[in-house]
Amino acid sequence: MKKQVKDNIAVISAVVLLTFGICLTVAGFFVPPLGIIDNSVLWVLGQSLIYSGSMFGLTVYVKNQIADIHWQVTHSNEPRRPSTAQSQQSNNNGYAESEDYQEED
């Protein structure tokens, strides 16, 4: 099975399960007792949210890791580029230093 097909199956299954969980939760409002959602329905919604979030998050994480490995292999004689998280963070514990800010003594 090709990688693209596996990714498509994972995304489609996550979307279908998420849609099912939301529809089941909405349907819980219309069955007796009206307006009360049973704990089992909420459990299914929680499981569908966890699965969907893990599928989307895992797909993004794996794609980023593969891109980093590919870059390292193709640029093995160059210095390593900073990862996405490192490039977004500055040297001052996450706070960007502006040019007009000067520390007083």
mmCIF file of N, CA, C and O in Angstrom:
data_model
loop_
_atom_site.group_PDB
_atom_site.id
_atom_site.type_symbol
_atom_site.label_atom_id
_atom_site.label_comp_id
_atom_site.label_asym_id
_atom_site.label_seq_id
_atom_site.Cartn_x
_atom_site.Cartn_y
_atom_site.Cartn_z
ATOM 1 N N MET A 1 0.850 -1.175 0.000
ATOM 2 C CA MET A 1 0.000 0.000 0.000
ATOM 3 C C MET A 1 0.894 1.236 0.000
ATOM 4 O O MET A 1 1.837 1.320 0.766
ATOM 5 N N LYS A 2 0.586 2.170 -0.849
ATOM 6 C CA LYS A 2 1.390 3.380 -0.943
ATOM 7 C C LYS A 2 1.151 4.280 0.259
ATOM 8 O O LYS A 2 0.110 4.230 0.910
ATOM 9 N N LYS A 3 2.149 5.133 0.531
ATOM 10 C CA LYS A 3 2.074 6.026 1.683
ATOM 11 C C LYS A 3 0.916 7.011 1.545
ATOM 12 O O LYS A 3 0.225 7.309 2.516
ATOM 13 N N GLN A 4 0.686 7.523 0.349
ATOM 14 C CA GLN A 4 -0.396 8.474 0.122
ATOM 15 C C GLN A 4 -1.745 7.838 0.403
ATOM 16 O O GLN A 4 -2.628 8.472 0.972
ATOM 17 N N VAL A 5 -1.907 6.568 0.031
ATOM 18 C CA VAL A 5 -3.162 5.863 0.269
ATOM 19 C C VAL A 5 -3.374 5.682 1.773
ATOM 20 O O VAL A 5 -4.482 5.865 2.288
ATOM 21 N N LYS A 6 -2.312 5.340 2.497
ATOM 22 C CA LYS A 6 -2.413 5.173 3.953
ATOM 23 C C LYS A 6 -2.796 6.492 4.622
ATOM 24 O O LYS A 6 -3.624 6.508 5.538
ATOM 25 N N ASP A 7 -2.176 7.580 4.197
ATOM 26 C CA ASP A 7 -2.514 8.895 4.760
ATOM 27 C C ASP A 7 -3.968 9.256 4.475
ATOM 28 O O ASP A 7 -4.667 9.772 5.349
ATOM 29 N N ASN A 8 -4.419 8.986 3.257
ATOM 30 C CA ASN A 8 -5.808 9.288 2.905
ATOM 31 C C ASN A 8 -6.784 8.467 3.734
ATOM 32 O O ASN A 8 -7.806 8.984 4.187
ATOM 33 N N ILE A 9 -6.474 7.186 3.948
ATOM 34 C CA ILE A 9 -7.347 6.331 4.759
ATOM 35 C C ILE A 9 -7.395 6.843 6.192
ATOM 36 O O ILE A 9 -8.468 6.885 6.814
ATOM 37 N N ALA A 10 -6.257 7.242 6.743
ATOM 38 C CA ALA A 10 -6.219 7.749 8.117
ATOM 39 C C ALA A 10 -7.036 9.031 8.252
ATOM 40 O O ALA A 10 -7.805 9.186 9.207
ATOM 41 N N VAL A 11 -6.899 9.949 7.317
ATOM 42 C CA VAL A 11 -7.632 11.215 7.388
ATOM 43 C C VAL A 11 -9.124 10.985 7.188
ATOM 44 O O VAL A 11 -9.953 11.544 7.918
ATOM 45 N N ILE A 12 -9.478 10.144 6.228
ATOM 46 C CA ILE A 12 -10.897 9.872 5.974
ATOM 47 C C ILE A 12 -11.531 9.192 7.173
ATOM 48 O O ILE A 12 -12.641 9.546 7.593
ATOM 49 N N SER A 13 -10.830 8.214 7.771
ATOM 50 C CA SER A 13 -11.402 7.538 8.937
ATOM 51 C C SER A 13 -11.555 8.497 10.110
ATOM 52 O O SER A 13 -12.525 8.418 10.866
ATOM 53 N N ALA A 14 -10.613 9.419 10.274
ATOM 54 C CA ALA A 14 -10.716 10.403 11.355
ATOM 55 C C ALA A 14 -11.903 11.326 11.137
ATOM 56 O O ALA A 14 -12.646 11.629 12.071
ATOM 57 N N VAL A 15 -12.107 11.778 9.911
ATOM 58 C CA VAL A 15 -13.231 12.673 9.611
ATOM 59 C C VAL A 15 -14.560 11.939 9.787
ATOM 60 O O VAL A 15 -15.508 12.481 10.365
ATOM 61 N N VAL A 16 -14.629 10.685 9.326
ATOM 62 C CA VAL A 16 -15.866 9.914 9.459
ATOM 63 C C VAL A 16 -16.182 9.667 10.926
ATOM 64 O O VAL A 16 -17.328 9.845 11.365
ATOM 65 N N LEU A 17 -15.189 9.277 11.707
ATOM 66 C CA LEU A 17 -15.427 9.016 13.122
ATOM 67 C C LEU A 17 -15.790 10.294 13.871
ATOM 68 O O LEU A 17 -16.659 10.275 14.744
ATOM 69 N N LEU A 18 -15.170 11.390 13.538
ATOM 70 C CA LEU A 18 -15.508 12.670 14.163
ATOM 71 C C LEU A 18 -16.939 13.081 13.820
ATOM 72 O O LEU A 18 -17.701 13.513 14.688
ATOM 73 N N THR A 19 -17.320 12.917 12.567
ATOM 74 C CA THR A 19 -18.691 13.225 12.146
ATOM 75 C C THR A 19 -19.695 12.323 12.866
ATOM 76 O O THR A 19 -20.742 12.792 13.323
ATOM 77 N N PHE A 20 -19.362 11.040 12.994
ATOM 78 C CA PHE A 20 -20.234 10.107 13.699
ATOM 79 C C PHE A 20 -20.409 10.514 15.155
ATOM 80 O O PHE A 20 -21.527 10.503 15.676
ATOM 81 N N GLY A 21 -19.329 10.887 15.822
ATOM 82 C CA GLY A 21 -19.412 11.289 17.220
ATOM 83 C C GLY A 21 -20.255 12.533 17.415
ATOM 84 O O GLY A 21 -21.060 12.619 18.349
ATOM 85 N N ILE A 22 -20.107 13.501 16.526
ATOM 86 C CA ILE A 22 -20.905 14.729 16.621
ATOM 87 C C ILE A 22 -22.371 14.444 16.327
ATOM 88 O O ILE A 22 -23.258 14.935 17.042
ATOM 89 N N CYS A 23 -22.652 13.637 15.310
ATOM 90 C CA CYS A 23 -24.037 13.296 14.983
ATOM 91 C C CYS A 23 -24.693 12.521 16.122
ATOM 92 O O CYS A 23 -25.863 12.744 16.440
ATOM 93 N N LEU A 24 -23.965 11.606 16.738
ATOM 94 C CA LEU A 24 -24.502 10.841 17.859
ATOM 95 C C LEU A 24 -24.801 11.750 19.045
ATOM 96 O O LEU A 24 -25.820 11.599 19.718
ATOM 97 N N THR A 25 -23.954 12.727 19.272
ATOM 98 C CA THR A 25 -24.188 13.671 20.361
ATOM 99 C C THR A 25 -25.412 14.537 20.092
ATOM 100 O O THR A 25 -26.237 14.761 20.986
ATOM 101 N N VAL A 26 -25.561 15.016 18.882
ATOM 102 C CA VAL A 26 -26.735 15.814 18.522
ATOM 103 C C VAL A 26 -27.998 14.961 18.611
ATOM 104 O O VAL A 26 -29.037 15.418 19.110
ATOM 105 N N ALA A 27 -27.920 13.716 18.161
ATOM 106 C CA ALA A 27 -29.081 12.825 18.239
ATOM 107 C C ALA A 27 -29.462 12.544 19.682
ATOM 108 O O ALA A 27 -30.640 12.274 19.975
ATOM 109 N N GLY A 28 -28.505 12.623 20.597
ATOM 110 C CA GLY A 28 -28.804 12.408 22.004
ATOM 111 C C GLY A 28 -29.759 13.436 22.580
ATOM 112 O O GLY A 28 -30.418 13.179 23.589
ATOM 113 N N PHE A 29 -29.861 14.583 21.954
ATOM 114 C CA PHE A 29 -30.803 15.606 22.409
ATOM 115 C C PHE A 29 -32.250 15.258 22.051
ATOM 116 O O PHE A 29 -33.180 15.753 22.669
ATOM 117 N N PHE A 30 -32.455 14.436 21.041
ATOM 118 C CA PHE A 30 -33.793 14.211 20.509
ATOM 119 C C PHE A 30 -34.420 12.893 20.924
ATOM 120 O O PHE A 30 -35.540 12.606 20.532
ATOM 121 N N VAL A 31 -33.723 12.068 21.677
ATOM 122 C CA VAL A 31 -34.299 10.812 22.162
ATOM 123 C C VAL A 31 -34.674 10.991 23.624
ATOM 124 O O VAL A 31 -34.073 11.803 24.336
ATOM 125 N N PRO A 32 -35.686 10.246 24.089
ATOM 126 C CA PRO A 32 -36.092 10.393 25.494
ATOM 127 C C PRO A 32 -34.978 9.969 26.435
ATOM 128 O O PRO A 32 -34.280 9.002 26.134
ATOM 129 N N PRO A 33 -34.750 10.631 27.522
ATOM 130 C CA PRO A 33 -35.322 11.897 27.967
ATOM 131 C C PRO A 33 -34.728 13.052 27.164
ATOM 132 O O PRO A 33 -33.512 13.138 26.972
ATOM 133 N N LEU A 34 -35.597 13.913 26.700
ATOM 134 C CA LEU A 34 -35.190 15.005 25.814
ATOM 135 C C LEU A 34 -34.220 15.959 26.509
ATOM 136 O O LEU A 34 -34.415 16.338 27.658
ATOM 137 N N GLY A 35 -33.186 16.335 25.787
ATOM 138 C CA GLY A 35 -32.234 17.326 26.282
ATOM 139 C C GLY A 35 -31.153 16.772 27.186
ATOM 140 O O GLY A 35 -30.291 17.518 27.634
ATOM 141 N N ILE A 36 -31.156 15.471 27.459
ATOM 142 C CA ILE A 36 -30.150 14.873 28.326
ATOM 143 C C ILE A 36 -29.330 13.886 27.502
ATOM 144 O O ILE A 36 -29.872 12.968 26.884
ATOM 145 N N ILE A 37 -28.034 14.087 27.502
ATOM 146 C CA ILE A 37 -27.132 13.203 26.757
ATOM 147 C C ILE A 37 -26.562 12.186 27.731
ATOM 148 O O ILE A 37 -26.037 12.542 28.787
ATOM 149 N N ASP A 38 -26.664 10.924 27.379
ATOM 150 C CA ASP A 38 -26.174 9.842 28.235
ATOM 151 C C ASP A 38 -24.647 9.853 28.288
ATOM 152 O O ASP A 38 -23.974 10.329 27.364
ATOM 153 N N ASN A 39 -24.101 9.305 29.359
ATOM 154 C CA ASN A 39 -22.640 9.252 29.514
ATOM 155 C C ASN A 39 -21.971 8.427 28.423
ATOM 156 O O ASN A 39 -20.857 8.731 28.011
ATOM 157 N N SER A 40 -22.627 7.389 27.942
ATOM 158 C CA SER A 40 -22.027 6.562 26.892
ATOM 159 C C SER A 40 -21.871 7.345 25.590
ATOM 160 O O SER A 40 -20.901 7.162 24.847
ATOM 161 N N VAL A 41 -22.815 8.243 25.312
ATOM 162 C CA VAL A 41 -22.714 9.080 24.110
ATOM 163 C C VAL A 41 -21.540 10.043 24.245
ATOM 164 O O VAL A 41 -20.765 10.242 23.302
ATOM 165 N N LEU A 42 -21.383 10.609 25.425
ATOM 166 C CA LEU A 42 -20.249 11.507 25.654
ATOM 167 C C LEU A 42 -18.926 10.755 25.578
ATOM 168 O O LEU A 42 -17.923 11.292 25.102
ATOM 169 N N TRP A 43 -18.930 9.501 26.030
ATOM 170 C CA TRP A 43 -17.715 8.688 25.956
ATOM 171 C C TRP A 43 -17.330 8.448 24.496
ATOM 172 O O TRP A 43 -16.161 8.541 24.129
ATOM 173 N N VAL A 44 -18.325 8.122 23.662
ATOM 174 C CA VAL A 44 -18.054 7.897 22.239
ATOM 175 C C VAL A 44 -17.544 9.181 21.587
ATOM 176 O O VAL A 44 -16.606 9.150 20.773
ATOM 177 N N LEU A 45 -18.132 10.318 21.943
ATOM 178 C CA LEU A 45 -17.657 11.596 21.407
ATOM 179 C C LEU A 45 -16.207 11.843 21.826
ATOM 180 O O LEU A 45 -15.375 12.244 21.002
ATOM 181 N N GLY A 46 -15.897 11.582 23.079
ATOM 182 C CA GLY A 46 -14.520 11.761 23.558
ATOM 183 C C GLY A 46 -13.539 10.866 22.827
ATOM 184 O O GLY A 46 -12.449 11.300 22.441
ATOM 185 N N GLN A 47 -13.917 9.612 22.619
ATOM 186 C CA GLN A 47 -13.041 8.687 21.894
ATOM 187 C C GLN A 47 -12.850 9.122 20.444
ATOM 188 O O GLN A 47 -11.749 9.018 19.892
ATOM 189 N N SER A 48 -13.907 9.609 19.816
ATOM 190 C CA SER A 48 -13.778 10.056 18.432
ATOM 191 C C SER A 48 -12.901 11.305 18.338
ATOM 192 O O SER A 48 -12.124 11.463 17.390
ATOM 193 N N LEU A 49 -13.010 12.201 19.329
ATOM 194 C CA LEU A 49 -12.148 13.387 19.337
ATOM 195 C C LEU A 49 -10.686 13.001 19.552
ATOM 196 O O LEU A 49 -9.786 13.559 18.911
ATOM 197 N N ILE A 50 -10.446 12.061 20.442
ATOM 198 C CA ILE A 50 -9.069 11.605 20.693
ATOM 199 C C ILE A 50 -8.488 10.957 19.448
ATOM 200 O O ILE A 50 -7.349 11.238 19.049
ATOM 201 N N TYR A 51 -9.259 10.078 18.811
ATOM 202 C CA TYR A 51 -8.769 9.407 17.607
ATOM 203 C C TYR A 51 -8.496 10.405 16.486
ATOM 204 O O TYR A 51 -7.444 10.365 15.847
ATOM 205 N N SER A 52 -9.440 11.309 16.256
ATOM 206 C CA SER A 52 -9.267 12.293 15.178
ATOM 207 C C SER A 52 -8.071 13.193 15.453
ATOM 208 O O SER A 52 -7.263 13.462 14.554
ATOM 209 N N GLY A 53 -7.948 13.655 16.685
ATOM 210 C CA GLY A 53 -6.812 14.505 17.030
ATOM 211 C C GLY A 53 -5.489 13.790 16.887
ATOM 212 O O GLY A 53 -4.503 14.361 16.408
ATOM 213 N N SER A 54 -5.455 12.529 17.267
ATOM 214 C CA SER A 54 -4.199 11.785 17.137
ATOM 215 C C SER A 54 -3.862 11.517 15.675
ATOM 216 O O SER A 54 -2.699 11.555 15.288
ATOM 217 N N MET A 55 -4.869 11.257 14.853
ATOM 218 C CA MET A 55 -4.596 11.015 13.433
ATOM 219 C C MET A 55 -4.068 12.276 12.756
ATOM 220 O O MET A 55 -3.095 12.230 12.024
ATOM 221 N N PHE A 56 -4.711 13.412 13.018
ATOM 222 C CA PHE A 56 -4.255 14.654 12.395
ATOM 223 C C PHE A 56 -2.899 15.069 12.953
ATOM 224 O O PHE A 56 -2.011 15.476 12.213
ATOM 225 N N GLY A 57 -2.721 14.965 14.251
ATOM 226 C CA GLY A 57 -1.451 15.335 14.871
ATOM 227 C C GLY A 57 -0.323 14.414 14.472
ATOM 228 O O GLY A 57 0.806 14.849 14.216
ATOM 229 N N LEU A 58 -0.595 13.115 14.409
ATOM 230 C CA LEU A 58 0.421 12.149 14.034
ATOM 231 C C LEU A 58 0.857 12.344 12.589
ATOM 232 O O LEU A 58 2.043 12.278 12.272
ATOM 233 N N THR A 59 -0.105 12.624 11.724
ATOM 234 C CA THR A 59 0.219 12.852 10.314
ATOM 235 C C THR A 59 1.139 14.065 10.152
ATOM 236 O O THR A 59 2.137 14.005 9.438
ATOM 237 N N VAL A 60 0.825 15.147 10.837
ATOM 238 C CA VAL A 60 1.648 16.357 10.750
ATOM 239 C C VAL A 60 3.037 16.097 11.330
ATOM 240 O O VAL A 60 4.048 16.483 10.740
ATOM 241 N N TYR A 61 3.103 15.426 12.477
ATOM 242 C CA TYR A 61 4.385 15.152 13.122
ATOM 243 C C TYR A 61 5.270 14.279 12.233
ATOM 244 O O TYR A 61 6.451 14.573 12.040
ATOM 245 N N VAL A 62 4.710 13.218 11.693
ATOM 246 C CA VAL A 62 5.497 12.306 10.853
ATOM 247 C C VAL A 62 5.980 13.014 9.598
ATOM 248 O O VAL A 62 7.137 12.856 9.195
ATOM 249 N N LYS A 63 5.128 13.811 8.975
ATOM 250 C CA LYS A 63 5.548 14.537 7.772
ATOM 251 C C LYS A 63 6.691 15.497 8.079
ATOM 252 O O LYS A 63 7.630 15.623 7.297
ATOM 253 N N ASN A 64 6.638 16.186 9.237
ATOM 254 C CA ASN A 64 7.718 17.094 9.610
ATOM 255 C C ASN A 64 9.007 16.343 9.890
ATOM 256 O O ASN A 64 10.091 16.793 9.513
ATOM 257 N N GLN A 65 8.911 15.201 10.558
ATOM 258 C CA GLN A 65 10.107 14.424 10.853
ATOM 259 C C GLN A 65 10.742 13.878 9.573
ATOM 260 O O GLN A 65 11.964 13.893 9.425
ATOM 261 N N ILE A 66 9.916 13.409 8.654
ATOM 262 C CA ILE A 66 10.440 12.907 7.384
ATOM 263 C C ILE A 66 11.100 14.035 6.597
ATOM 264 O O ILE A 66 12.161 13.846 5.989
ATOM 265 N N ALA A 67 10.504 15.216 6.614
ATOM 266 C CA ALA A 67 11.106 16.356 5.916
ATOM 267 C C ALA A 67 12.446 16.730 6.539
ATOM 268 O O ALA A 67 13.406 17.044 5.821
ATOM 269 N N ASP A 68 12.540 16.692 7.884
ATOM 270 C CA ASP A 68 13.813 16.987 8.542
ATOM 271 C C ASP A 68 14.878 15.949 8.199
ATOM 272 O O ASP A 68 16.031 16.305 7.939
ATOM 273 N N ILE A 69 14.509 14.678 8.189
ATOM 274 C CA ILE A 69 15.469 13.625 7.843
ATOM 275 C C ILE A 69 15.916 13.772 6.398
ATOM 276 O O ILE A 69 17.109 13.650 6.094
ATOM 277 N N HIS A 70 14.978 14.061 5.506
ATOM 278 C CA HIS A 70 15.324 14.256 4.094
ATOM 279 C C HIS A 70 16.283 15.434 3.933
ATOM 280 O O HIS A 70 17.249 15.362 3.185
ATOM 281 N N TRP A 71 16.025 16.519 4.665
ATOM 282 C CA TRP A 71 16.904 17.680 4.578
ATOM 283 C C TRP A 71 18.288 17.340 5.102
ATOM 284 O O TRP A 71 19.300 17.756 4.524
ATOM 285 N N GLN A 72 18.365 16.588 6.195
ATOM 286 C CA GLN A 72 19.657 16.216 6.772
ATOM 287 C C GLN A 72 20.453 15.341 5.817
ATOM 288 O O GLN A 72 21.671 15.485 5.694
ATOM 289 N N VAL A 73 19.769 14.441 5.128
ATOM 290 C CA VAL A 73 20.459 13.552 4.196
ATOM 291 C C VAL A 73 20.953 14.321 2.983
ATOM 292 O O VAL A 73 22.085 14.138 2.535
ATOM 293 N N THR A 74 20.129 15.211 2.448
ATOM 294 C CA THR A 74 20.534 15.940 1.239
ATOM 295 C C THR A 74 21.526 17.061 1.526
ATOM 296 O O THR A 74 22.256 17.477 0.642
ATOM 297 N N HIS A 75 21.557 17.548 2.756
ATOM 298 C CA HIS A 75 22.470 18.626 3.120
ATOM 299 C C HIS A 75 23.403 18.179 4.241
ATOM 300 O O HIS A 75 23.602 18.898 5.219
ATOM 301 N N SER A 76 23.966 17.007 4.114
ATOM 302 C CA SER A 76 24.770 16.444 5.203
ATOM 303 C C SER A 76 26.058 17.223 5.458
ATOM 304 O O SER A 76 26.588 17.185 6.560
ATOM 305 N N ASN A 77 26.569 17.956 4.492
ATOM 306 C CA ASN A 77 27.801 18.712 4.695
ATOM 307 C C ASN A 77 27.553 20.152 5.133
ATOM 308 O O ASN A 77 28.482 20.898 5.361
ATOM 309 N N GLU A 78 26.292 20.565 5.251
ATOM 310 C CA GLU A 78 25.955 21.909 5.695
ATOM 311 C C GLU A 78 25.540 21.874 7.165
ATOM 312 O O GLU A 78 25.148 20.837 7.672
ATOM 313 N N PRO A 79 25.613 23.013 7.848
ATOM 314 C CA PRO A 79 25.126 23.030 9.224
ATOM 315 C C PRO A 79 23.629 22.761 9.268
ATOM 316 O O PRO A 79 22.897 23.117 8.350
ATOM 317 N N ARG A 80 23.192 22.141 10.343
ATOM 318 C CA ARG A 80 21.789 21.741 10.471
ATOM 319 C C ARG A 80 20.904 22.962 10.647
ATOM 320 O O ARG A 80 21.213 23.857 11.409
ATOM 321 N N ARG A 81 19.766 22.959 9.947
ATOM 322 C CA ARG A 81 18.811 24.053 10.078
ATOM 323 C C ARG A 81 18.040 23.878 11.384
ATOM 324 O O ARG A 81 17.842 22.764 11.849
ATOM 325 N N PRO A 82 17.599 24.964 11.981
ATOM 326 C CA PRO A 82 16.821 24.827 13.218
ATOM 327 C C PRO A 82 15.453 24.234 12.920
ATOM 328 O O PRO A 82 14.888 24.443 11.843
ATOM 329 N N SER A 83 14.923 23.478 13.863
ATOM 330 C CA SER A 83 13.598 22.907 13.674
ATOM 331 C C SER A 83 12.556 24.019 13.741
ATOM 332 O O SER A 83 12.856 25.144 14.115
ATOM 333 N N THR A 84 11.331 23.698 13.406
ATOM 334 C CA THR A 84 10.273 24.693 13.368
ATOM 335 C C THR A 84 10.051 25.314 14.741
ATOM 336 O O THR A 84 9.901 26.516 14.875
ATOM 337 N N ALA A 85 10.063 24.490 15.778
ATOM 338 C CA ALA A 85 9.826 25.005 17.127
ATOM 339 C C ALA A 85 10.977 25.897 17.577
ATOM 340 O O ALA A 85 10.769 26.910 18.234
ATOM 341 N N GLN A 86 12.208 25.529 17.227
ATOM 342 C CA GLN A 86 13.352 26.319 17.635
ATOM 343 C C GLN A 86 13.410 27.644 16.896
ATOM 344 O O GLN A 86 13.821 28.652 17.454
ATOM 345 N N SER A 87 12.981 27.676 15.636
ATOM 346 C CA SER A 87 13.064 28.914 14.877
ATOM 347 C C SER A 87 12.006 29.918 15.321
ATOM 348 O O SER A 87 12.171 31.110 15.139
ATOM 349 N N GLN A 88 10.915 29.443 15.919
ATOM 350 C CA GLN A 88 9.877 30.343 16.381
ATOM 351 C C GLN A 88 10.193 30.926 17.752
ATOM 352 O O GLN A 88 9.598 31.895 18.177
ATOM 353 N N GLN A 89 11.132 30.332 18.438
ATOM 354 C CA GLN A 89 11.452 30.783 19.786
ATOM 355 C C GLN A 89 12.730 31.612 19.736
ATOM 356 O O GLN A 89 13.670 31.287 19.035
ATOM 357 N N SER A 90 12.751 32.676 20.501
ATOM 358 C CA SER A 90 13.948 33.498 20.513
ATOM 359 C C SER A 90 14.860 33.064 21.644
ATOM 360 O O SER A 90 14.558 32.141 22.391
ATOM 361 N N ASN A 91 15.967 33.748 21.804
ATOM 362 C CA ASN A 91 16.920 33.407 22.853
ATOM 363 C C ASN A 91 16.473 33.869 24.227
ATOM 364 O O ASN A 91 17.067 33.513 25.218
ATOM 365 N N ASN A 92 15.443 34.671 24.318
ATOM 366 C CA ASN A 92 15.010 35.248 25.588
ATOM 367 C C ASN A 92 13.773 34.543 26.122
ATOM 368 O O ASN A 92 12.775 35.170 26.418
ATOM 369 N N ASN A 93 13.812 33.253 26.235
ATOM 370 C CA ASN A 93 12.727 32.459 26.803
ATOM 371 C C ASN A 93 11.390 32.699 26.121
ATOM 372 O O ASN A 93 10.358 32.817 26.752
ATOM 373 N N GLY A 94 11.382 32.790 24.806
ATOM 374 C CA GLY A 94 10.153 32.927 24.054
ATOM 375 C C GLY A 94 9.716 34.345 23.783
ATOM 376 O O GLY A 94 8.739 34.576 23.104
ATOM 377 N N TYR A 95 10.407 35.340 24.354
ATOM 378 C CA TYR A 95 10.031 36.731 24.126
ATOM 379 C C TYR A 95 10.964 37.335 23.088
ATOM 380 O O TYR A 95 12.178 37.270 23.203
ATOM 381 N N ALA A 96 10.370 37.912 22.091
ATOM 382 C CA ALA A 96 11.177 38.537 21.045
ATOM 383 C C ALA A 96 11.725 39.865 21.556
ATOM 384 O O ALA A 96 11.065 40.582 22.293
ATOM 385 N N GLU A 97 12.913 40.152 21.147
ATOM 386 C CA GLU A 97 13.546 41.390 21.585
ATOM 387 C C GLU A 97 13.332 42.439 20.511
ATOM 388 O O GLU A 97 13.668 42.253 19.359
ATOM 389 N N SER A 98 12.716 43.552 20.875
ATOM 390 C CA SER A 98 12.484 44.600 19.898
ATOM 391 C C SER A 98 13.696 45.523 19.849
ATOM 392 O O SER A 98 14.474 45.612 20.781
ATOM 393 N N GLU A 99 13.804 46.238 18.734
ATOM 394 C CA GLU A 99 14.957 47.112 18.554
ATOM 395 C C GLU A 99 14.880 48.341 19.438
ATOM 396 O O GLU A 99 15.892 48.875 19.855
ATOM 397 N N ASP A 100 13.665 48.816 19.740
ATOM 398 C CA ASP A 100 13.550 50.030 20.523
ATOM 399 C C ASP A 100 13.608 49.760 22.030
ATOM 400 O O ASP A 100 13.640 50.685 22.811
ATOM 401 N N TYR A 101 13.637 48.502 22.440
ATOM 402 C CA TYR A 101 13.720 48.175 23.857
ATOM 403 C C TYR A 101 15.171 48.140 24.283
ATOM 404 O O TYR A 101 15.973 47.440 23.692
ATOM 405 N N GLN A 102 15.496 48.879 25.315
ATOM 406 C CA GLN A 102 16.851 48.854 25.862
ATOM 407 C C GLN A 102 16.750 48.702 27.358
ATOM 408 O O GLN A 102 15.961 49.372 28.016
ATOM 409 N N GLU A 103 17.550 47.830 27.877
ATOM 410 C CA GLU A 103 17.542 47.571 29.307
ATOM 411 C C GLU A 103 18.322 48.651 30.012
ATOM 412 O O GLU A 103 19.418 49.030 29.604
ATOM 413 N N GLU A 104 17.733 49.172 31.100
ATOM 414 C CA GLU A 104 18.418 50.220 31.848
ATOM 415 C C GLU A 104 19.250 49.608 32.947
ATOM 416 O O GLU A 104 18.892 48.603 33.537
ATOM 417 N N ASP A 105 20.381 50.264 33.277
ATOM 418 C CA ASP A 105 21.254 49.774 34.348
ATOM 419 C C ASP A 105 20.875 50.333 35.683
ATOM 420 O O ASP A 105 20.371 51.341 35.906
#
